[in-house]
Coordinates of C-alpha atoms in Angstrom, one line a residue:
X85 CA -14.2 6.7 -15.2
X86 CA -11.8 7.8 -17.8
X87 CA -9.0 5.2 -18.6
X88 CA -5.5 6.4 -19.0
X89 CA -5.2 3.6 -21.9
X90 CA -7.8 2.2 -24.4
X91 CA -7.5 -0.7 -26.9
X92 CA -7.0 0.9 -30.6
X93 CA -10.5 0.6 -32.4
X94 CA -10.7 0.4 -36.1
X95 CA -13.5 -0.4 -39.0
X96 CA -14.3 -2.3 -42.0
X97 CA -17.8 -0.8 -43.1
X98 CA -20.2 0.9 -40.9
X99 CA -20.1 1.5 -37.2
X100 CA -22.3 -0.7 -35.3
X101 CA -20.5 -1.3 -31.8
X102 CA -18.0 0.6 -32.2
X103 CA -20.3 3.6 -32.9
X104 CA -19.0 6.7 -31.4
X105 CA -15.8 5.6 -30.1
X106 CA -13.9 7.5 -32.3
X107 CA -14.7 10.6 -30.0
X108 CA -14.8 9.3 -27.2
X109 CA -12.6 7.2 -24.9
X110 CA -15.3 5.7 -22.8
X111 CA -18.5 5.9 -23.3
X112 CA -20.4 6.9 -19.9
X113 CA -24.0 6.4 -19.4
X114 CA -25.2 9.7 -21.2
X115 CA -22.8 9.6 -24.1
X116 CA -23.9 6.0 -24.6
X117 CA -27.8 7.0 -24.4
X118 CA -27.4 9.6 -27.0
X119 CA -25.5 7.7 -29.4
X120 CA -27.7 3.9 -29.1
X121 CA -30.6 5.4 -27.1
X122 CA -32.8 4.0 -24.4
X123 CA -33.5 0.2 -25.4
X124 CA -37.3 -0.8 -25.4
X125 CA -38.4 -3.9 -23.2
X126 CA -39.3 -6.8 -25.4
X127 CA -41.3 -9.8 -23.7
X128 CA -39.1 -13.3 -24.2
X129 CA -41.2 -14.5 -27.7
X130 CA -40.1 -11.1 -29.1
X131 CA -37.1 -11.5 -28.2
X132 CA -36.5 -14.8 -29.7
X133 CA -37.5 -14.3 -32.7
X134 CA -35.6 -11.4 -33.4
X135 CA -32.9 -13.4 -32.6
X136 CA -33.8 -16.4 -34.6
X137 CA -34.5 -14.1 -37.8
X138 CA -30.7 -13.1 -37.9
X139 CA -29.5 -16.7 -36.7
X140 CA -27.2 -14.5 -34.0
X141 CA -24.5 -16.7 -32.7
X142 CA -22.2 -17.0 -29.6
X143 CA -18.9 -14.5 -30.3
X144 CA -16.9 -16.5 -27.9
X145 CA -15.5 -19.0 -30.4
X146 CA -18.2 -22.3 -30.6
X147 CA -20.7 -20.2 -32.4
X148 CA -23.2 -21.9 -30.5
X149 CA -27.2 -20.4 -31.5
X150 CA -28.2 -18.0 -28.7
X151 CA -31.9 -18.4 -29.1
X152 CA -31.2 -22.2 -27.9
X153 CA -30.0 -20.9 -24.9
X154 CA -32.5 -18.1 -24.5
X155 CA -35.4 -21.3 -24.9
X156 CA -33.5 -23.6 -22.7
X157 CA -33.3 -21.4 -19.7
X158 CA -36.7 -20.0 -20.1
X159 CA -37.8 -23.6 -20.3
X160 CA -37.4 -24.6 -16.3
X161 CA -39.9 -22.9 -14.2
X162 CA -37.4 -22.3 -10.8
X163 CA -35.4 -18.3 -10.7
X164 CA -32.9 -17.7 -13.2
X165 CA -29.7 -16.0 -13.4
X166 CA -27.8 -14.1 -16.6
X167 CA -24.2 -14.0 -16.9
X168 CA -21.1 -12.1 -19.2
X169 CA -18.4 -14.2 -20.1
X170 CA -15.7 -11.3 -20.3
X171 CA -13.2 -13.4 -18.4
X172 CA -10.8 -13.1 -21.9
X173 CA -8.8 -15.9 -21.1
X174 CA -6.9 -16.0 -24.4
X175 CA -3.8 -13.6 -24.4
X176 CA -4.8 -12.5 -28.0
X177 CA -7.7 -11.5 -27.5
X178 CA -9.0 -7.8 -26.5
X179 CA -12.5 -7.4 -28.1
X180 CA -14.3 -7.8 -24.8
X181 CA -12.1 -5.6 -22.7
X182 CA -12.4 -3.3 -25.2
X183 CA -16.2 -3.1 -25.4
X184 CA -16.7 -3.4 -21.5
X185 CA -13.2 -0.6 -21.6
X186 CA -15.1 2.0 -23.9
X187 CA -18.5 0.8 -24.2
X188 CA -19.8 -0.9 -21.0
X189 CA -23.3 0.1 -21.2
X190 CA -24.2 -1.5 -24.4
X191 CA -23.0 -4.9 -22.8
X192 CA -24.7 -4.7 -19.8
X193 CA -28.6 -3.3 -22.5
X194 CA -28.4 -7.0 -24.1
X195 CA -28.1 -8.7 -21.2
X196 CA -30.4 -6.1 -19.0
X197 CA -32.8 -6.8 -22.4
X198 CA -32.3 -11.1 -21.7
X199 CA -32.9 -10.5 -18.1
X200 CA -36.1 -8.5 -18.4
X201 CA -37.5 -10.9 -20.5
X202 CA -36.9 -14.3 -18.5
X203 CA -37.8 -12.0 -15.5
X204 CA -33.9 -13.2 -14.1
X205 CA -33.5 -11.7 -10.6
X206 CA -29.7 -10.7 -11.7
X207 CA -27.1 -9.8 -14.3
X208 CA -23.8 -10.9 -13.5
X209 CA -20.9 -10.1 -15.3
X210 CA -17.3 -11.8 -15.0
X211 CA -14.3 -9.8 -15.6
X212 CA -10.3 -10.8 -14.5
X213 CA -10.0 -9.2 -11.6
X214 CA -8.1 -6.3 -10.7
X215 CA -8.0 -5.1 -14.6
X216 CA -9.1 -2.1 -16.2
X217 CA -12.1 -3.8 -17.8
X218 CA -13.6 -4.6 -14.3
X219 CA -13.0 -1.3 -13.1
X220 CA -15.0 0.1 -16.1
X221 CA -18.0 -2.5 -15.4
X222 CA -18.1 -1.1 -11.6
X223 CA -18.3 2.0 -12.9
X224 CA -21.2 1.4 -15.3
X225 CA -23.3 -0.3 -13.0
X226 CA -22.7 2.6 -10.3
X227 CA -23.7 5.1 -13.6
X228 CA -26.5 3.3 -14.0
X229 CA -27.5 3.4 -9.8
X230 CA -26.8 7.1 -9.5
X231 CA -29.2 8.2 -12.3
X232 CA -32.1 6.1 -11.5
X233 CA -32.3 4.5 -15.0
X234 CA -33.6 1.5 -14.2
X235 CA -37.2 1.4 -14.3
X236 CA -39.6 -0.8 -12.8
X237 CA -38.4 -3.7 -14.0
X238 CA -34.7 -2.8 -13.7
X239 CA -35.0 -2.0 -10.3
X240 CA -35.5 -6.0 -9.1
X241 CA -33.0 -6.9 -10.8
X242 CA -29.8 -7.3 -9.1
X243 CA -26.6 -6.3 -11.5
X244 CA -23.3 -7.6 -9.9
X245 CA -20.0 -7.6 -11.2
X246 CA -17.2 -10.4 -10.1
X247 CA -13.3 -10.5 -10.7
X248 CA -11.9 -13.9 -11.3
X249 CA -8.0 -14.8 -12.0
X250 CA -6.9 -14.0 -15.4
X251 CA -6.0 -17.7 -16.6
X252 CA -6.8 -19.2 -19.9
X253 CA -9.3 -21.7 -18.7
X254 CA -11.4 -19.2 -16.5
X255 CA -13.7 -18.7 -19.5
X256 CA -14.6 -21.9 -20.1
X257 CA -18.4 -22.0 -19.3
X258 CA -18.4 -24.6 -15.9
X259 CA -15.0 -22.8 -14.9
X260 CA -16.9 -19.5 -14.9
X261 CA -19.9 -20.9 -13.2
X262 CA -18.1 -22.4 -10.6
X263 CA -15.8 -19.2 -10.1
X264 CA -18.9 -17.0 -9.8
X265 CA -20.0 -19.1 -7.3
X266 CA -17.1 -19.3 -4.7
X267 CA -15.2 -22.5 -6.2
X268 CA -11.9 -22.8 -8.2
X269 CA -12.3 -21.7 -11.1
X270 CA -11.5 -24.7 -12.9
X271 CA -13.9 -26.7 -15.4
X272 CA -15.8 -29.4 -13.9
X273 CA -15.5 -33.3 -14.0
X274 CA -18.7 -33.9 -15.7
X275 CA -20.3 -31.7 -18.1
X276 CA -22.6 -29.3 -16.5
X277 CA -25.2 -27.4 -18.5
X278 CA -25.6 -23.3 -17.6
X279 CA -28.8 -23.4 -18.7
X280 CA -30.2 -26.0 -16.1
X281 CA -27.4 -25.4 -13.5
X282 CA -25.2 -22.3 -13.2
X283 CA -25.2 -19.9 -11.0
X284 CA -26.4 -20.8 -7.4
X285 CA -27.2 -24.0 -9.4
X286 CA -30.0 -21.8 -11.2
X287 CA -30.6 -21.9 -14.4
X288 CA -28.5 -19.5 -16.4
X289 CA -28.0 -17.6 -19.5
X290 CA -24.3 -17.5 -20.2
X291 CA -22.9 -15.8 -23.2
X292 CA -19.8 -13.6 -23.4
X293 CA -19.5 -9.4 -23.8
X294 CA -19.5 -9.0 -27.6
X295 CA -23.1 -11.5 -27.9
X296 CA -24.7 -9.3 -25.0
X297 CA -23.5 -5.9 -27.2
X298 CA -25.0 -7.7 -30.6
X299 CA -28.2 -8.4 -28.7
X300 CA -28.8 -5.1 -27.5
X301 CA -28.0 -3.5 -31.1
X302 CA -30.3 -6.3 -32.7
X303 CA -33.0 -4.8 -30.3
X304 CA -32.1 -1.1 -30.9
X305 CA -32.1 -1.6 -34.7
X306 CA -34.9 -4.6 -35.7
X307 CA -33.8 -7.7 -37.3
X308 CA -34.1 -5.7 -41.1
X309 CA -31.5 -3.2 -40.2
X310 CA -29.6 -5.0 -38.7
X311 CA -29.4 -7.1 -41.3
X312 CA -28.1 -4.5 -43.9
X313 CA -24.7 -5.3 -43.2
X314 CA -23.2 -8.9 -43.8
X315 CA -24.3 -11.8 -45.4
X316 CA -27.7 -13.2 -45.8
X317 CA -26.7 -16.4 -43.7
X318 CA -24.5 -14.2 -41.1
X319 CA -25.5 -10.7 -41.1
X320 CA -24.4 -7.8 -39.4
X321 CA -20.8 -7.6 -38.3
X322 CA -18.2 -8.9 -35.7
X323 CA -14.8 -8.1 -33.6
X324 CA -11.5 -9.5 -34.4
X325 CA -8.9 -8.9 -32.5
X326 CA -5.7 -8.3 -35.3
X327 CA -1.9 -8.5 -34.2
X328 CA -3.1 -9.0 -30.3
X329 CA -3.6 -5.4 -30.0
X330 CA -6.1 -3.8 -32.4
X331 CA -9.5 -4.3 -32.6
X332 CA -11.2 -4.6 -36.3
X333 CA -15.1 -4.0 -36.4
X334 CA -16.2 -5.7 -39.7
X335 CA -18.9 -6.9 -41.8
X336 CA -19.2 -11.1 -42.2
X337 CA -18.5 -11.8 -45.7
X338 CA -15.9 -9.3 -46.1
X339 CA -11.7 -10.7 -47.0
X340 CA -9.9 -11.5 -44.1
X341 CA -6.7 -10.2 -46.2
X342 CA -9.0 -6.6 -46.4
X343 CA -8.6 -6.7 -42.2
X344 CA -5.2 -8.0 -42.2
X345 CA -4.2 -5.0 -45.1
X346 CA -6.0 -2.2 -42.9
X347 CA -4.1 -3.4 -39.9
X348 CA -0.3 -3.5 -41.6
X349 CA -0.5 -2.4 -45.0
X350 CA 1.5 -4.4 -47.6
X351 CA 3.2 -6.0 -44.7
X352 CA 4.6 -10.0 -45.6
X353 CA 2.6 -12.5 -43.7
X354 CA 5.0 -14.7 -43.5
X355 CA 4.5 -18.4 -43.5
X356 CA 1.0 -18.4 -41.8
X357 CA -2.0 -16.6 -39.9
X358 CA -3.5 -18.2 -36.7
X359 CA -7.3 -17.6 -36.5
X360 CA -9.5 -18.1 -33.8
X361 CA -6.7 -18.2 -31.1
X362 CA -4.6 -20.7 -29.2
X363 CA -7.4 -23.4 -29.9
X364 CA -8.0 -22.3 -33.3
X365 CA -6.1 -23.5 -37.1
X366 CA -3.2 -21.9 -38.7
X367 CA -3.6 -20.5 -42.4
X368 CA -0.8 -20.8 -44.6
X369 CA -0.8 -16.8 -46.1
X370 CA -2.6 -18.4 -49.7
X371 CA -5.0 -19.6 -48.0
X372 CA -5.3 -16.3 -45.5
X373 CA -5.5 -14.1 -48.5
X374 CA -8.5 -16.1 -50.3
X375 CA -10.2 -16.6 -46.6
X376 CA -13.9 -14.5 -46.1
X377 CA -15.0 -13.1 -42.4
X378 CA -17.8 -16.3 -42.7
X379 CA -18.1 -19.4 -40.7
X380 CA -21.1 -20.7 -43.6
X381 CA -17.6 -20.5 -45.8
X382 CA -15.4 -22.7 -43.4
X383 CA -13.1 -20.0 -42.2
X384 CA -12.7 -21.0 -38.4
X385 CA -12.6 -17.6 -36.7
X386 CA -13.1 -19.3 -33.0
X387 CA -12.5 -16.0 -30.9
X388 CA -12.3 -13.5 -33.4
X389 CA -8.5 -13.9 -33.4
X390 CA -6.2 -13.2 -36.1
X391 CA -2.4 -13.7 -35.4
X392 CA -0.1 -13.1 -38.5
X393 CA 3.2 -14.2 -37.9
X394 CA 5.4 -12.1 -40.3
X395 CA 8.7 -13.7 -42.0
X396 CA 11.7 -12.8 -39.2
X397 CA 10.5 -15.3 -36.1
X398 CA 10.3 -19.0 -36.3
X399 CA 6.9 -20.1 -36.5
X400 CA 8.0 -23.7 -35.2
X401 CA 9.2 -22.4 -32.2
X402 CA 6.7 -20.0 -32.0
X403 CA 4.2 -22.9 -31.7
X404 CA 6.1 -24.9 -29.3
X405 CA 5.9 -21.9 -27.1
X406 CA 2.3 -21.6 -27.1
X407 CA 2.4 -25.5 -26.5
X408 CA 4.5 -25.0 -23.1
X409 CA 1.9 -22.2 -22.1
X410 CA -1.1 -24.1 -22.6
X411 CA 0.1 -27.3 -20.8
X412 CA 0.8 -25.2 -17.7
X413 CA -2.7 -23.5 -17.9
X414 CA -4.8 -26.6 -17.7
X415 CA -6.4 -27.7 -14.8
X416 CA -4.3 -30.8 -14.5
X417 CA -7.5 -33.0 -13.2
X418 CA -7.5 -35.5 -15.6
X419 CA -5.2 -37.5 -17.6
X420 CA -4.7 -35.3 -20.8
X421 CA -4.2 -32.3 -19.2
X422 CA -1.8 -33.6 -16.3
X423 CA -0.3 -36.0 -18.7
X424 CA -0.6 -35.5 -22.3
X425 CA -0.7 -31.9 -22.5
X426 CA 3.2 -31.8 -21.1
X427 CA 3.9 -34.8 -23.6
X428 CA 2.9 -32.5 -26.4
X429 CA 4.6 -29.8 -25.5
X430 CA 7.7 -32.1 -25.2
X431 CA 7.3 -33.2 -28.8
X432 CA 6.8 -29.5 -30.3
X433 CA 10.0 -28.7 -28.7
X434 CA 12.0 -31.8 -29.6
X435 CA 10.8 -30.9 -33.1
X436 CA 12.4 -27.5 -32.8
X437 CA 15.8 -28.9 -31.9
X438 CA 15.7 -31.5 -34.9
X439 CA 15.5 -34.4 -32.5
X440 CA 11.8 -35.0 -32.4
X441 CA 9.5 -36.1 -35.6
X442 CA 5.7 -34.9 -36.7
X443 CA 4.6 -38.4 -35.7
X444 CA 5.6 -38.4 -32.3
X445 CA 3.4 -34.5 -32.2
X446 CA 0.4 -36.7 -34.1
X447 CA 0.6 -39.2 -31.6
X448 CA 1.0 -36.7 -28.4
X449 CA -2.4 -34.8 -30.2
X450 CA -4.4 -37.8 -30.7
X451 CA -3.7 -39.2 -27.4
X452 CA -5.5 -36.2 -25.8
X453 CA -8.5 -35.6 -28.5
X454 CA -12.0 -35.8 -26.8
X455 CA -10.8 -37.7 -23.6
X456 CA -10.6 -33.9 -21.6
X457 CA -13.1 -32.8 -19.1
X458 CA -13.4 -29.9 -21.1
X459 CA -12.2 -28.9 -24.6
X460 CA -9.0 -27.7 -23.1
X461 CA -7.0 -30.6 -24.6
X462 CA -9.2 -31.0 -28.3
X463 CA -7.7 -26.8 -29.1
X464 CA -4.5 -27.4 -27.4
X465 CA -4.5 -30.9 -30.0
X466 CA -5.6 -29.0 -33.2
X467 CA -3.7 -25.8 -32.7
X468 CA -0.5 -28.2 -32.8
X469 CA -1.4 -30.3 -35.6
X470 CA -2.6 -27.4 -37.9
X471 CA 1.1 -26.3 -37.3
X472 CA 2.0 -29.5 -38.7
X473 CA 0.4 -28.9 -42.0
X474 CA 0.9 -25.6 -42.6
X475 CA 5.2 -25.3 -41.7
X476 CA 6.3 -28.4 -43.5
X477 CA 8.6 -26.8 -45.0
X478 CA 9.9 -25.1 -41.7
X479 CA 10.1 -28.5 -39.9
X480 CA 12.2 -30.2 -43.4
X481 CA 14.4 -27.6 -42.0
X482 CA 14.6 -28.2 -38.4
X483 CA 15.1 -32.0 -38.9
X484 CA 17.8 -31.8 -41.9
X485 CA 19.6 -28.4 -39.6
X486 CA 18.5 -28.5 -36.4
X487 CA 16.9 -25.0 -36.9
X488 CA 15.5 -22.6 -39.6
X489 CA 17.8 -20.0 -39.5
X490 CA 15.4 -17.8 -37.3
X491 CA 14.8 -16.6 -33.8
X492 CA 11.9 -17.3 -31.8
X493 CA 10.9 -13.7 -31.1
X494 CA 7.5 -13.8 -29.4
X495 CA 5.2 -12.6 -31.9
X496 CA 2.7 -14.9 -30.4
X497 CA 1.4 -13.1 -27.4
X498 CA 1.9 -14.6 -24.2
X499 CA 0.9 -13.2 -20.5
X500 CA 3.7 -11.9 -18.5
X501 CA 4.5 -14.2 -15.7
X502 CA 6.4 -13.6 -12.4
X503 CA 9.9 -15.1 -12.2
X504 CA 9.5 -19.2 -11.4
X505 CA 11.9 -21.0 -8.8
X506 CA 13.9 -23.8 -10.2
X507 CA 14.4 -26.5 -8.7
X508 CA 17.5 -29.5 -9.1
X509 CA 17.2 -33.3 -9.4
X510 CA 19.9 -35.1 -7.4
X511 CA 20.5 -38.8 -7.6
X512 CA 21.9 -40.7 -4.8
X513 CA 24.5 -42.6 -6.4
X514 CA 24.5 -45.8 -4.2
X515 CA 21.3 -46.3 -5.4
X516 CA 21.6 -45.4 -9.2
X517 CA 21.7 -48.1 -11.9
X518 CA 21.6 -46.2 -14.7
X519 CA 17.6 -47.2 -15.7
X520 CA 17.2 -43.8 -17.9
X521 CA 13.8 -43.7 -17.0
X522 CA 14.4 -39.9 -15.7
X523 CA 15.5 -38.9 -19.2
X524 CA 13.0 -40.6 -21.2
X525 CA 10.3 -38.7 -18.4
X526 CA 12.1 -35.3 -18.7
X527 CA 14.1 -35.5 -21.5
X528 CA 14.7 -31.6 -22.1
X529 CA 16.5 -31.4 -17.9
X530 CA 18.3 -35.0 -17.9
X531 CA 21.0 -36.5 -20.2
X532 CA 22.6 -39.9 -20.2
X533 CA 26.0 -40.3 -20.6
X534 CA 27.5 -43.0 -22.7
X535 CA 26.9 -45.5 -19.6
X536 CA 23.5 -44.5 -18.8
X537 CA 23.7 -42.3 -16.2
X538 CA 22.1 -38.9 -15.9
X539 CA 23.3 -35.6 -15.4
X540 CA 20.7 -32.5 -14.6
X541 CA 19.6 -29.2 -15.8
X542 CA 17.9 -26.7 -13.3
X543 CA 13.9 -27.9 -13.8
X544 CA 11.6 -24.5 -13.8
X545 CA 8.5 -24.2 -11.6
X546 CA 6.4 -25.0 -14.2
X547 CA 7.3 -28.1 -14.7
X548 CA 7.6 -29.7 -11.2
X549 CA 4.6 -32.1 -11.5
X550 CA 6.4 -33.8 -14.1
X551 CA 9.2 -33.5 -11.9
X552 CA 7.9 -35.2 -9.2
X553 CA 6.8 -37.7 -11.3
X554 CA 10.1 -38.7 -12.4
X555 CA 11.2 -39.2 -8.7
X556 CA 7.7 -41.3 -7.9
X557 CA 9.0 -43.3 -10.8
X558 CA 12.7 -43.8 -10.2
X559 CA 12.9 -47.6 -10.2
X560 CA 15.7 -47.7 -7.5
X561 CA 14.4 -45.0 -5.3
X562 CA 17.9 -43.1 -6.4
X563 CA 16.0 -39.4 -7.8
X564 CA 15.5 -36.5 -5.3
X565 CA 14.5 -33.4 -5.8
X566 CA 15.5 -30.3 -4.4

């Protein structure tokens, strides 16, 4: 499989997982074996100590350790399951399509490497469906059928690759679980631990693409040369995915302003840098330009994101944007999500216009921190209050003017969506007596006139739970919807 396309790959120091790809589009089975070679089978106390000599870490944004995981599953005694997180929810990010794109097989070496040594009886690897990354993993796995690499070990174990929808909350770890296994892919009601009950309800190894590719290079190399690159506390290096297109291989420790000057040379960073993604912190540029590639040094890379926003679009209307997006990709099962993500996005944008206030955004964040079923809500919360901080200025603006003098020009990536119906709110005006509850419900689709009585804009698709719940509301029965 040769892709038409392939995500634009470039480096800060040596060539670790990137090795190769500046020749070659895709790395196929023999291409890979020649450049990383065949890994060697290490039995699961080998293993884990490698891994606990270079303190190697979850890429998928909590940094969680992955030798806890590796002890945790090995710890119940019933069959056991490994799986990829490469469902790339967030719409910055491209470091896991890219390696499972143009280096599948060195994904699929760490986790065949886990596998082997928790004697799993599969690898399975989630991918949105229908994308060119899951097309690529097909095509490994068949590479790896065909030529009979597998080995006696190998051979029992089962390597499976599944296609889930492409939403933000897919990778969260119970959405995944419960997507590989048949369900919604949503996350669950109560927390559910992989490691005692993932997939099939076995106990599971979950960790996303990029961890898998670190392991199987930590193997290939020995914890010493591995650790060449990096920092004694975080060695070796990591993906960042830079502008939401180009992916940066670089070395921890190194200046985040030496990736962001490789990617756009001299260009003006405007008032601020997101890292870590659409759950992670905005930067003003200072503080991007002093910031090191190191989590031991605070810098919260999450995801491996880095979104500078340049000085031509509007960076408070850039964030309410993002807002919008993320309300309407929860899973709208609990209060927070259903509820309070809406009500933030409704203050981010009443802030635009110069009608809204930072407190009323504080209090829409704080009503939705840690009361999720997952962390949905907590990165929604401190990706909007990080804006807060870091565009004071911009906000003086939109409160004294209504606006800052720029466009909103979508710098912030956001996944093309197929055109929404609108719908209309009628009133029955027998019935109406001028309450105002439907404006102070949806304030951006109803306005009062000066005797209380509302007049509608056409409500999009996205927003027709709130919708409906102005109509369930109504106190004279007088909304409709239509």
């Amino acid at each position: 499989m040769i892709p038409h396309k392939v995500p634009p790959v470039v480096r800060l120091g040596p060539a670790r997982l990137t090795e190769g790809l500046d020749h070659c589009r895709r790395l196929d089975l023999p291409a890979h074996r020649t450049i990383h070679g065949a890994p060697a089978p290490l039995d699961l106390e080998s293993l884990i100590a490698q891994v606990d000599l270079v303190d190697l870490r979850g890429r998928g944004g909590a940094a969680f350790p992955f030798a806890r995981k590796l002890r945790a599953v090995a710890g119940n005694r019933s069959e056991r399951v490994v799986l990829i997180n490469a469902a790339e929810g967030e719409p910055a990010s491209r470091k896991d399509a890219m390696l499972l794109v143009r280096t599948p097989h060195l994904v699929l070496d760490g986790a065949v490497l886990a596998a082997e040594a928790l004697r799993a009886r599969e690898v399975v690897l989630a991918v949105a469906a229908d994308s060119v990354p899951f097309a690529s993993a097909e095509a490994a796995v068949a590479e790896r059928r065909a030529a009979g690499v597998a080995g006696a070990e190998e051979s029992r174990l089962r390597i499976r690759v599944i296609g889930l929808p492409e939403r933000f909350i897919t990778g969260e770890g119970g959405a995944l679980v419960r997507g590989v296994n048949g369900e919604t892919p949503t996350p669950p009601g109560r927390k559910r631990r992989a490691a005692h009950e993932g997939v099939d309800g076995l106990p599971t190894l979950l960790s996303n693409a990029e961890t898998f590719a670190q392991l199987a290079l930590l193997a290939r190399l020995g914890p010493a040369a591995y650790a060449d690159v990096g920092t004694p506390r975080e060695p070796g290096t990591l993906l960042l995915t830079v502008g939401g297109e180009t992916v940066v291989e670089a070395a921890h420790g190194m200046p985040l302003s030496a990736v962001l000057d490789l990617c756009s040379p001299g260009a003006d960073l405007g008032p601020g840098v997101l890292l870590g993604g659409y759950h992670g912190t905005w930067l003003t540029a200072a503080e991007a330009r002093t910031a090191v590639l190191s989590r031991a040094a605070g810098t919260p890379l999450g995801a491996g994101i880095v979104l500078p926003l340049g000085p031509d679009t509007c960076p408070l209307g850039e964030t309410a944007r993002v807002a919008a997006y993320l309300a309407g990709q929860s899973a709208g099962q609990c209060g927070p999500c259903r509820l309070g993500l809406p009500d933030l996005a409704r203050a981010l944008l009443a802030l635009c216009s110069g009608e809204g206030s930072p407190e009323a955004v504080r209090r829409a964040a704080r009503s939705v921190e840690r009361r999720g079923a997952c962390s949905h809500p907590d990165g929604t919360a401190r990706f909007a209050l990080s804006a807060l901080d870091v565009f004071a200025t911009d906000i003086a603006s939109h409160l004294d003017a209504g606006t800052c003098g720029r466009p909103v020009l979508g710098v912030l990536p956001l996944p093309e969506s197929p055109a929404e119906p609108e719908y209309r709110l009628d009133v029955d005006w027998t019935r109406c007596e001028g309450h105002g509850l439907c404006a102070h419900l949806l304030p951006e689709f109803v306005d009062l006139d000066d005797f209380g009585y509302p007049a509608f804009r056409p409500v999009p698709g996205g927003m027709l739970r709130e919708a409906r719940r102005a109509v369930e509301m109504c106190p004279a029965l007088a909304l409709r919807l239509a």
